[in-house]
Tab-separated table of C-alpha atoms and ligand atoms in Angstrom:
chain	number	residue	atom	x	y	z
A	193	UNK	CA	39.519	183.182	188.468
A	194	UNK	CA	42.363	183.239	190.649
A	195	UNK	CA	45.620	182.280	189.136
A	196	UNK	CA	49.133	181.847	190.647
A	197	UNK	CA	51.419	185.144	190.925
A	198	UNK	CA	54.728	184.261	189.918
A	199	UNK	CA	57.812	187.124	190.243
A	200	UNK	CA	60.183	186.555	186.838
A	201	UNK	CA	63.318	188.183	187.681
A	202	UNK	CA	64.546	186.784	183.635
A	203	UNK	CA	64.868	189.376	180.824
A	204	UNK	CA	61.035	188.608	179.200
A	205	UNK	CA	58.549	188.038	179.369
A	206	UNK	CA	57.803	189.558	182.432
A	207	UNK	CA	55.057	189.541	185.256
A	208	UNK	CA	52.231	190.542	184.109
A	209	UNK	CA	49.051	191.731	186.360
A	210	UNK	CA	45.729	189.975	186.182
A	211	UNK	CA	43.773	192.369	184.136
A	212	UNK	CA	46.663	192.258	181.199
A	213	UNK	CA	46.174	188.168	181.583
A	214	UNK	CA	42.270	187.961	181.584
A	215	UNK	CA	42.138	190.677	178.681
A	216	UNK	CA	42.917	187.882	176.252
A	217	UNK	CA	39.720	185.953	176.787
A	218	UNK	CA	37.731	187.440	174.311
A	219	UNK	CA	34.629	186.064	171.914
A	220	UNK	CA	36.519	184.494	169.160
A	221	UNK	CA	36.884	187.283	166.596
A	222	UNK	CA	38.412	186.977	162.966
A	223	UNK	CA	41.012	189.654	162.900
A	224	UNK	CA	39.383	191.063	159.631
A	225	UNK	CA	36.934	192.661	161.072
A	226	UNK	CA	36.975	196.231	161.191
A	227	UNK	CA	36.717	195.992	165.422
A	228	UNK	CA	39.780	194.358	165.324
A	229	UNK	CA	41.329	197.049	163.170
A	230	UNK	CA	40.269	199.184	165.161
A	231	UNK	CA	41.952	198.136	167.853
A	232	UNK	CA	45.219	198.269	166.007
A	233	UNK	CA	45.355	202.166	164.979
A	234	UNK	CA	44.957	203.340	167.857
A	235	UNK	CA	47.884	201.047	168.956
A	236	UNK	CA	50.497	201.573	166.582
A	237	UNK	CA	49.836	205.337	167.843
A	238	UNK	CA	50.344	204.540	171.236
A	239	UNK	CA	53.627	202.771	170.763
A	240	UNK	CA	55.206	206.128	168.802
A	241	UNK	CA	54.140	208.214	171.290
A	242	UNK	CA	55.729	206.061	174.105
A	243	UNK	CA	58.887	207.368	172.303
A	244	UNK	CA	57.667	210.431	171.852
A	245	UNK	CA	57.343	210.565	168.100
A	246	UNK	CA	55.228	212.804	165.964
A	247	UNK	CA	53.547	212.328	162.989
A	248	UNK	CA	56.464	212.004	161.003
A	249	UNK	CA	56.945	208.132	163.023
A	250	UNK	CA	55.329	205.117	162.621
A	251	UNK	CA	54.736	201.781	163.819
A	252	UNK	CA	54.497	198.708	162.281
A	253	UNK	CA	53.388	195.589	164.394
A	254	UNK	CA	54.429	192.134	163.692
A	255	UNK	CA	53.858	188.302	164.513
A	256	UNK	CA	56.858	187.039	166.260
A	257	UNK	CA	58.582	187.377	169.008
A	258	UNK	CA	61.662	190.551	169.153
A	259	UNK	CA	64.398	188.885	167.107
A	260	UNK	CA	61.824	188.896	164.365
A	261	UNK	CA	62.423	193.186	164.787
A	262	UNK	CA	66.240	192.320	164.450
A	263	UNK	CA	65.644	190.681	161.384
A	264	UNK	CA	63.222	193.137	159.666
A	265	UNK	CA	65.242	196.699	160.361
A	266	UNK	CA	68.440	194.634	159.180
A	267	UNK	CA	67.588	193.551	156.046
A	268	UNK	CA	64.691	195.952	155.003
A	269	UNK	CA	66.659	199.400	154.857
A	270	UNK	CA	70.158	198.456	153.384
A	271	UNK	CA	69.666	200.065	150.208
A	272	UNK	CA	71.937	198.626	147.125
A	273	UNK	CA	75.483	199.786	147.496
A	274	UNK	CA	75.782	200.492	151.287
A	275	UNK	CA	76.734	198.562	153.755
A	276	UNK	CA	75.600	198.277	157.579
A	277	UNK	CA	77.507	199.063	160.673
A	278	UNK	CA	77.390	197.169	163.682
A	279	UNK	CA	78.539	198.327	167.340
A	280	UNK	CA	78.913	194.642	168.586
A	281	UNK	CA	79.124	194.869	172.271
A	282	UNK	CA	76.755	192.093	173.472
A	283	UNK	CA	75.056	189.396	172.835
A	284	UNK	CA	72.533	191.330	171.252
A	285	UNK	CA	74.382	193.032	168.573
A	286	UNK	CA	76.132	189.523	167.627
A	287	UNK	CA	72.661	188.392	166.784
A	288	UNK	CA	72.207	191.259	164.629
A	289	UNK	CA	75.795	190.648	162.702
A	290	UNK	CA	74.882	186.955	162.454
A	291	UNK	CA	71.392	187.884	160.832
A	292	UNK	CA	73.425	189.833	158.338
A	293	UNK	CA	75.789	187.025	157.654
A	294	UNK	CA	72.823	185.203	156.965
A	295	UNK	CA	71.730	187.332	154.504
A	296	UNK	CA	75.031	187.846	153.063
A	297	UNK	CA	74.715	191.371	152.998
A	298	UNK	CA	78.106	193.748	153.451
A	299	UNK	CA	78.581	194.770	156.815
A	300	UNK	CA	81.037	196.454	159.098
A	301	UNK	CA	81.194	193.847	162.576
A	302	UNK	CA	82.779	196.848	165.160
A	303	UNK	CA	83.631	194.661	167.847
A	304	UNK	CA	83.939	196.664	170.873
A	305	UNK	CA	84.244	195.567	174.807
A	306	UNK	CA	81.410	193.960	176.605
A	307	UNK	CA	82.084	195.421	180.030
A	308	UNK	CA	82.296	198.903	179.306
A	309	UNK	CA	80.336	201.696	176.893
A	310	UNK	CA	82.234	201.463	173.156
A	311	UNK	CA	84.850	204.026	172.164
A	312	UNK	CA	83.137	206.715	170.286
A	313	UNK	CA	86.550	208.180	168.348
A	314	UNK	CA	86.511	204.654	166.930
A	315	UNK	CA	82.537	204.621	165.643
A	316	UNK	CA	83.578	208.299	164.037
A	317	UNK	CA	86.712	207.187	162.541
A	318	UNK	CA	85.084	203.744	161.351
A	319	UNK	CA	82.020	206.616	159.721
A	320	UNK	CA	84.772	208.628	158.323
A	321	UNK	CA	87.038	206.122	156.411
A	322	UNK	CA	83.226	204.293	154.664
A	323	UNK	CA	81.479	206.473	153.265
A	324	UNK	CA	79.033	203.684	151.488
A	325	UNK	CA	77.940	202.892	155.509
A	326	UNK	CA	73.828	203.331	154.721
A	327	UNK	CA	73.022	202.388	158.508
A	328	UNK	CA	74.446	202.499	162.110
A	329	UNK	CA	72.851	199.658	164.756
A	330	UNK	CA	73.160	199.795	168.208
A	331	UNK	CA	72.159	197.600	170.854
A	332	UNK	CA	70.596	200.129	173.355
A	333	UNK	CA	70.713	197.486	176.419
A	334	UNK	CA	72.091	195.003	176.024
A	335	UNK	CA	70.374	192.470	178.126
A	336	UNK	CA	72.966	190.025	178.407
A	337	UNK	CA	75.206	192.046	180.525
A	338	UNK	CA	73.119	194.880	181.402
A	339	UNK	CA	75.163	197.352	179.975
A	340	UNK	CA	73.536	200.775	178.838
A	341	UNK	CA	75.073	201.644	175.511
A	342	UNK	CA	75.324	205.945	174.470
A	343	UNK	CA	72.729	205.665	171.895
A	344	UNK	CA	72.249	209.981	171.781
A	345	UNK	CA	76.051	210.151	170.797
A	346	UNK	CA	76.163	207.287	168.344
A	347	UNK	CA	72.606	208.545	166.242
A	348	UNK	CA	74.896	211.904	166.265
A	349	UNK	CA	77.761	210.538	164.826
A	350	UNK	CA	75.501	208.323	162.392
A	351	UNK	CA	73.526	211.616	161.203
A	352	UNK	CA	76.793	213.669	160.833
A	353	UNK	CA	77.928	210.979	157.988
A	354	UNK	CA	74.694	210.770	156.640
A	355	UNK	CA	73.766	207.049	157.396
A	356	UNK	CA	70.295	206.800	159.336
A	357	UNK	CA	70.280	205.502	163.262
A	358	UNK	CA	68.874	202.218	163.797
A	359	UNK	CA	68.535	200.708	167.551
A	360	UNK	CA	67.122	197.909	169.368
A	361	UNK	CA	65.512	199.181	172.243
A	362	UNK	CA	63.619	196.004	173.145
A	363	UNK	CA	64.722	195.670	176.834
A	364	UNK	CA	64.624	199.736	177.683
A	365	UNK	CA	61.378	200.677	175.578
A	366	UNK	CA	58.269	201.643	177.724
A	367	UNK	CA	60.797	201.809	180.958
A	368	UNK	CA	63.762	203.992	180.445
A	369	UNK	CA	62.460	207.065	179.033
A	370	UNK	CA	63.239	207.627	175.122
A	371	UNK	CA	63.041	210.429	172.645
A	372	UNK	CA	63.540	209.633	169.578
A	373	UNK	CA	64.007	213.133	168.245
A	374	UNK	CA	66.869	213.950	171.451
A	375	UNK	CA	68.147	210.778	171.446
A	376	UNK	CA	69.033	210.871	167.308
A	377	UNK	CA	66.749	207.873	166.599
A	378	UNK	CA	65.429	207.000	163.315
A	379	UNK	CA	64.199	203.262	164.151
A	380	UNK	CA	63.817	201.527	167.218
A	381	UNK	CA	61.968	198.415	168.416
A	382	UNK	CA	60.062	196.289	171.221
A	383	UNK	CA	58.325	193.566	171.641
A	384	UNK	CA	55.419	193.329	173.853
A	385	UNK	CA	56.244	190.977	176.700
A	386	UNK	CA	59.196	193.404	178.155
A	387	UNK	CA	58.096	197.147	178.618
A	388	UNK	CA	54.443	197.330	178.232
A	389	UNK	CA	54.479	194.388	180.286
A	390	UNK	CA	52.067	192.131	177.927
A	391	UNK	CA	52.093	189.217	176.250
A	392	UNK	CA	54.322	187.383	174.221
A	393	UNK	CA	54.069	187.399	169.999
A	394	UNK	CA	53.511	190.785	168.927
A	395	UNK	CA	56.541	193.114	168.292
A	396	UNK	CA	57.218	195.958	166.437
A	397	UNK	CA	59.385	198.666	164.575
A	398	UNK	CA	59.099	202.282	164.919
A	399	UNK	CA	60.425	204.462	162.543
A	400	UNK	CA	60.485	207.629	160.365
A	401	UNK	CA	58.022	207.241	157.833
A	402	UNK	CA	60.176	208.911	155.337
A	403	UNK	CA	62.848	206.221	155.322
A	404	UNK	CA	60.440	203.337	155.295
A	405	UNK	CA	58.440	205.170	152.342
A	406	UNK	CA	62.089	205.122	150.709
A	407	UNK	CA	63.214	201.771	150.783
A	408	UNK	CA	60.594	200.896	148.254
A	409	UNK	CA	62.949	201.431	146.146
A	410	UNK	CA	65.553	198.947	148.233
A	411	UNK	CA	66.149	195.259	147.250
A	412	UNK	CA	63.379	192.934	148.810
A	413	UNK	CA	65.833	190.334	150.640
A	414	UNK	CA	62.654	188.548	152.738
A	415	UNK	CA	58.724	187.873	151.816
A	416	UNK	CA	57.562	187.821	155.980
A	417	UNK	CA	60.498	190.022	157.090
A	418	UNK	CA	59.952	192.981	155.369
A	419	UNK	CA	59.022	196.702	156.832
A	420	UNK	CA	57.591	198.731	153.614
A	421	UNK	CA	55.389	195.546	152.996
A	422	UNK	CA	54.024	195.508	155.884
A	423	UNK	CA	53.658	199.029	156.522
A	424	UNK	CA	51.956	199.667	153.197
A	425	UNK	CA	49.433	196.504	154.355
A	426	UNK	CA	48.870	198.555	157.303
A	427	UNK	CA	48.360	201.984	155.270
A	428	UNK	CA	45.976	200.545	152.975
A	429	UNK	CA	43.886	198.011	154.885
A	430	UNK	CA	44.391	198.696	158.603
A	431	UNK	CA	45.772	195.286	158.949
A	432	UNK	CA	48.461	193.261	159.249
A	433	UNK	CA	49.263	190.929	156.232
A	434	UNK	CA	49.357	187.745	157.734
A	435	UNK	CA	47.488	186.425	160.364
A	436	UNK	CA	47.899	188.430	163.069
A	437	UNK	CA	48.166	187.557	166.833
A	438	UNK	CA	44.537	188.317	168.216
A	439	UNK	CA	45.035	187.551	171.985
A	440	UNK	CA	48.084	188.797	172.428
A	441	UNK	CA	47.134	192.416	170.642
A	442	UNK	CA	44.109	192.748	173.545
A	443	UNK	CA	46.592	191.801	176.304
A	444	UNK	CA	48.745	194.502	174.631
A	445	UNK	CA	45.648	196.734	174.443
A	446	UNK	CA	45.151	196.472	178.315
A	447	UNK	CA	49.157	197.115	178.871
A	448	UNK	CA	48.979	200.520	177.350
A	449	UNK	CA	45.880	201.252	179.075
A	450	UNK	CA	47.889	200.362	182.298
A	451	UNK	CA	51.328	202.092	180.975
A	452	UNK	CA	49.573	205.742	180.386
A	453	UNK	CA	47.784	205.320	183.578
A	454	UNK	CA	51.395	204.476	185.348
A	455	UNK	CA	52.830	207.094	183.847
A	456	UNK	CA	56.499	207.275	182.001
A	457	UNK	CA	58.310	208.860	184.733
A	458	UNK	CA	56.604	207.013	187.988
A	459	UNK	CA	57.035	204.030	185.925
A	460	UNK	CA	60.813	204.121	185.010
A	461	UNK	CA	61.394	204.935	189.185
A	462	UNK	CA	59.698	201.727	189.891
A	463	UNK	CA	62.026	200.176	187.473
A	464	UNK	CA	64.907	201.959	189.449
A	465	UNK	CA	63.479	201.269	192.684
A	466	UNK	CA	63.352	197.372	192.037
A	467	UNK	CA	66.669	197.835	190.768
A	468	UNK	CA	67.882	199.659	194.175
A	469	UNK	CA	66.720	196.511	196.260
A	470	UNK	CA	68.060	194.610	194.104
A	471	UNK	CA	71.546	195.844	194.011
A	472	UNK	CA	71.078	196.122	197.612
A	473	UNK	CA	70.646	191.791	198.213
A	474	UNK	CA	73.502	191.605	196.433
A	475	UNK	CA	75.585	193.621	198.542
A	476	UNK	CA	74.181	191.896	201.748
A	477	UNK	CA	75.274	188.745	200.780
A	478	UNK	CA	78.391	189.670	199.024
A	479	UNK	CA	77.402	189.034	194.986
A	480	UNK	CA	79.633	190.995	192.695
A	481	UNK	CA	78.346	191.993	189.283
A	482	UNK	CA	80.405	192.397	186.179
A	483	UNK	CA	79.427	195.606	184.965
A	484	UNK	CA	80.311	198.755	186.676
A	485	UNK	CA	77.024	200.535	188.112
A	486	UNK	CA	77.455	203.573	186.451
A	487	UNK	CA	77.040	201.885	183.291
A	488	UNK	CA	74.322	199.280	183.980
A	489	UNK	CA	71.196	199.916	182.358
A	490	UNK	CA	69.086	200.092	185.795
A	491	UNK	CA	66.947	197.174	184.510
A	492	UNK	CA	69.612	194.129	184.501
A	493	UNK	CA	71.950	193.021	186.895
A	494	UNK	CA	74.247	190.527	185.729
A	495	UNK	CA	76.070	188.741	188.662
A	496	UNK	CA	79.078	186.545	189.075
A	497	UNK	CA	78.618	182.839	190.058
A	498	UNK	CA	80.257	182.695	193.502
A	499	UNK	CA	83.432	181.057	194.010
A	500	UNK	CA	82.488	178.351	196.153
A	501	UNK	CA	82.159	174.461	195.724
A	502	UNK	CA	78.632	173.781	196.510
A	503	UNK	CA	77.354	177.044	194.329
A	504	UNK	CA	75.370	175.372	191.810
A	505	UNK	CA	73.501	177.652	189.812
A	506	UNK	CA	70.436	174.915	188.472
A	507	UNK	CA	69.755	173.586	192.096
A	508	UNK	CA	69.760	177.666	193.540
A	509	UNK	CA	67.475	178.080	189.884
A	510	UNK	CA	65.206	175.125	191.050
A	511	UNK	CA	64.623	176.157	194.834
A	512	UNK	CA	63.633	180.125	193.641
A	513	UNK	CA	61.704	178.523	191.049
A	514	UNK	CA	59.320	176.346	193.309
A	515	UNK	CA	58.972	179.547	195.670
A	516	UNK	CA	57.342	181.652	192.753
A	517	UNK	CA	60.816	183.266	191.666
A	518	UNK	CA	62.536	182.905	188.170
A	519	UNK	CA	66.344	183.831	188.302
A	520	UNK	CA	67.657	183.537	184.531
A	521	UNK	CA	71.541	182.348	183.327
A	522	UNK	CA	73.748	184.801	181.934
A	523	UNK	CA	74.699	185.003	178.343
A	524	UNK	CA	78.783	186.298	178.719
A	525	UNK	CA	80.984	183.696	177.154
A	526	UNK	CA	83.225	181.925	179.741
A	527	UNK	CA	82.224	183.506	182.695
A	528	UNK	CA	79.662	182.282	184.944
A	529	UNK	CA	76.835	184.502	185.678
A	530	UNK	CA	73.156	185.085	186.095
A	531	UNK	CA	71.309	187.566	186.497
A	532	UNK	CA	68.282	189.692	188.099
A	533	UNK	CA	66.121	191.841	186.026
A	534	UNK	CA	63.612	194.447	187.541
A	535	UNK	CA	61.468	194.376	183.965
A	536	UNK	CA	57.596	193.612	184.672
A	537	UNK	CA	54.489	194.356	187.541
A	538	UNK	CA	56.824	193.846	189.897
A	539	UNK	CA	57.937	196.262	193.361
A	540	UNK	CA	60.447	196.634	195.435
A	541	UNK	CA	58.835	194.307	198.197
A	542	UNK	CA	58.866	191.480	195.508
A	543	UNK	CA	62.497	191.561	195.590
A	544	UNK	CA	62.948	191.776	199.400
A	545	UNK	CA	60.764	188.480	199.333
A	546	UNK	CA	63.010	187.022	196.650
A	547	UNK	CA	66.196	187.658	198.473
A	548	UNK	CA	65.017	185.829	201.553
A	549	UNK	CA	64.677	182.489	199.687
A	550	UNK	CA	67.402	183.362	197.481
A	551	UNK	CA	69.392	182.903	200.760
A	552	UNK	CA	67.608	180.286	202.267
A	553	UNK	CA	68.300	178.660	198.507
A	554	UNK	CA	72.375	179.267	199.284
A	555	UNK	CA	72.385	177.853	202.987
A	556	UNK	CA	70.145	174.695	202.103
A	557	UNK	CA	73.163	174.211	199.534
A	558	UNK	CA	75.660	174.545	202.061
A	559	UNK	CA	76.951	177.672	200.234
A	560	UNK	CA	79.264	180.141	202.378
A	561	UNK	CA	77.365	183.692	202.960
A	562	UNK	CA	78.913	186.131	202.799
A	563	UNK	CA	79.504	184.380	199.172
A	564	UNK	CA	83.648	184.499	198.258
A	565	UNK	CA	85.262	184.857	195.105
A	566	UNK	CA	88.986	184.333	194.345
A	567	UNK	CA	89.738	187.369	193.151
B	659	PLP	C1	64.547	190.179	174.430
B	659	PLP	C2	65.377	190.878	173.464
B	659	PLP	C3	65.226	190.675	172.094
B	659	PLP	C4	64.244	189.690	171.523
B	659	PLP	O1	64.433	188.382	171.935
B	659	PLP	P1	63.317	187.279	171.611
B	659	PLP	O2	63.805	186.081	172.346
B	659	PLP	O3	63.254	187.098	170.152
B	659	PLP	O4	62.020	187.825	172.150
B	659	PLP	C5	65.980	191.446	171.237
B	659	PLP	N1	66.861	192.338	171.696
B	659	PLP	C6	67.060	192.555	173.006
B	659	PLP	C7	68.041	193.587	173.428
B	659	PLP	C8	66.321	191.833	173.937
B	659	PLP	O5	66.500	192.053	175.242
């Protein structure tokens, strides 16, 4: 079966290659059968290693798509009496403040720039003066902007004051290389559509077993949405606890096969490489992007809507789109922007293609190239 190749350039889910796809037709299997569960160990060992952990990580997979990850780590490990810390630099880490609000648990909302990496002196000092601060949770991309946030430092600074490390790694896992041992990380989280480059509905937390054997003990704020019950599910039975997603898990079992066989390193140049000809469209046609290289994350480019009369971003969106190319709106609060992600089974001659009809979409519009901007 041949089916139709389309290049997302949006933040997930991303391209996918045909033997991912066709690994989800399957004979219909209940997912309590021990070959299903044996599917899953393996798995959830995979996707520690990927970061490098040891036995002393786990994961635990869920049903749902990443934010469902946000939700768990948040309200799962704030034990009674401490309160959470927040470096909210994106629109990533305002979800994870607004999940808290929603649970009405205490919190500390940093609010740092979006354009640049946060001030560490202020994290330290914010550490220093609350001592009751049980977790710190970073955004580690922030795919919104595409800014890389310093998540080494920050698990430093969050281990110094005692309070465990908690990121959300969902748009770098399984591309930008990660150790969670070097890079101070106690939890961290994907879902399967970005980095392993599978399908969408499966996501999961990895963590240090210790922690998620402790909070046990911590107030249960959430019957789905909670880590030790679903870990313990997994200890005792192999399974998940609810129904879990059977396709999707033997897309996801083909994507690892395909990730170890890529290889971390050749895999995260690719990434860079798509990235390169990206960034280097953008110059040709003079598209400015609002964060500063040397802080993007390599995997998101976020670019500033032209200043021009005919740029309309929907009919630029619609032209890509019927060419086989998805180009995704921004998410940074009055400013106009989209932008160009080099996530998924994607090369470097993908994006030379794109940028041809990306250009052909600006002069069927009547829009001036080189673009211009007022400032
Ligand atoms: C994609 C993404 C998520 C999850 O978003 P969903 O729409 O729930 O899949 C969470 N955090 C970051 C940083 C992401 O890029």
């Amino acid at each position: 079966m041949e089916v139709k190749r389309n290049v997302l350039l949006n933040p997930g889910p991303s391209t996918t290659t045909d033997t991912v796809k066709m690994a989800q037709i399957v004979p219909d299997i209940c997912p309590r059968e021990k070959e299903f569960q044996q599917i899953m160990a393996p798995m959830r060992r995979d996707l520690v290693k990927i970061v490098h952990g040891g036995d002393d990580y786990t994961a635990v997979l869920f049903c749902g798509s990443g934010t469902i990850c946000i939700d768990i780590v948040l309200n799962s490990l704030l034990d009674e009496g401490k309160k959470a810390l927040v470096i909210d630099n994106g629109s990533y880490s305002s979800r994870a403040a607004e999940v808290l609000t929603y649970y009405g648990l205490p919190f500390i909302d940093l609010k740092q720039p979006i354009y640049t990496k946060p001030d560490l002196n202020v994290i330290e000092q914010t550490l220093k003066e609350n001592s009751d601060i049980g977790y710190v949770y970073m955004t580690h991309h922030e795919t919104g902007s595409g800014l890389l946030n310093p998540i080494r430092e920050v698990g430093a600074l969050a281990h110094k004051y005692d309070a465990f490390f908690i990121t959300d790694t969902t748009s770098s896992y399984a591309m930008i290389p990660i150790n969670v041992y070097e890079d101070n990380v106690d939890f961290c989280m994907a879902s399967a559509q970005k980095g392993i480059m599978g399908m969408t509905g499966l996501s999961y937390v990895i963590g240090k077993t210790s922690i998620i054997e402790a909070s046990k003990s911590f107030p249960k704020r959430s019957y789905y949405c909670n880590l030790y019950m679903q870990y313990e599910y997994f200890e005792k039975t192999g399974q998940m606890h609810f129904t879990p997603p059977v396709q999707t898990i033997y897309a996801a079992k083909q994507a690892l096969i395909e990730y170890w066989a890529e290889g971390e390193e050749a895999k995260w140049k690719r990434h860079q490489r798509i990235m390169a000809a990206i960034h280097e469209g953008e110059e040709k046609l003079g598209l400015k992007e609002i964060i500063a290289r040397e802080d993007q994350s390599g995997l998101v480019s976020a670019v500033k809507y032209p200043d021009d009369p005919n740029w309309d971003f929907d009919k630029v969106h619609d032209y890509c789109y019927e060419r086989g190319f998805t180009i995704y709106p921004g998410k940074i609060e009055k400013q106009g922007t989209f932008r160009l992600c080099a996530l998924g089974a994607i090369d470097a001659p993908d994006i030379e293609d794109f940028w041809k009809v990306f250009r052909e979409a600006l002069e069927v519009n009547g829009v001036q190239i080189p673009v211009r901007y007022e400032d």
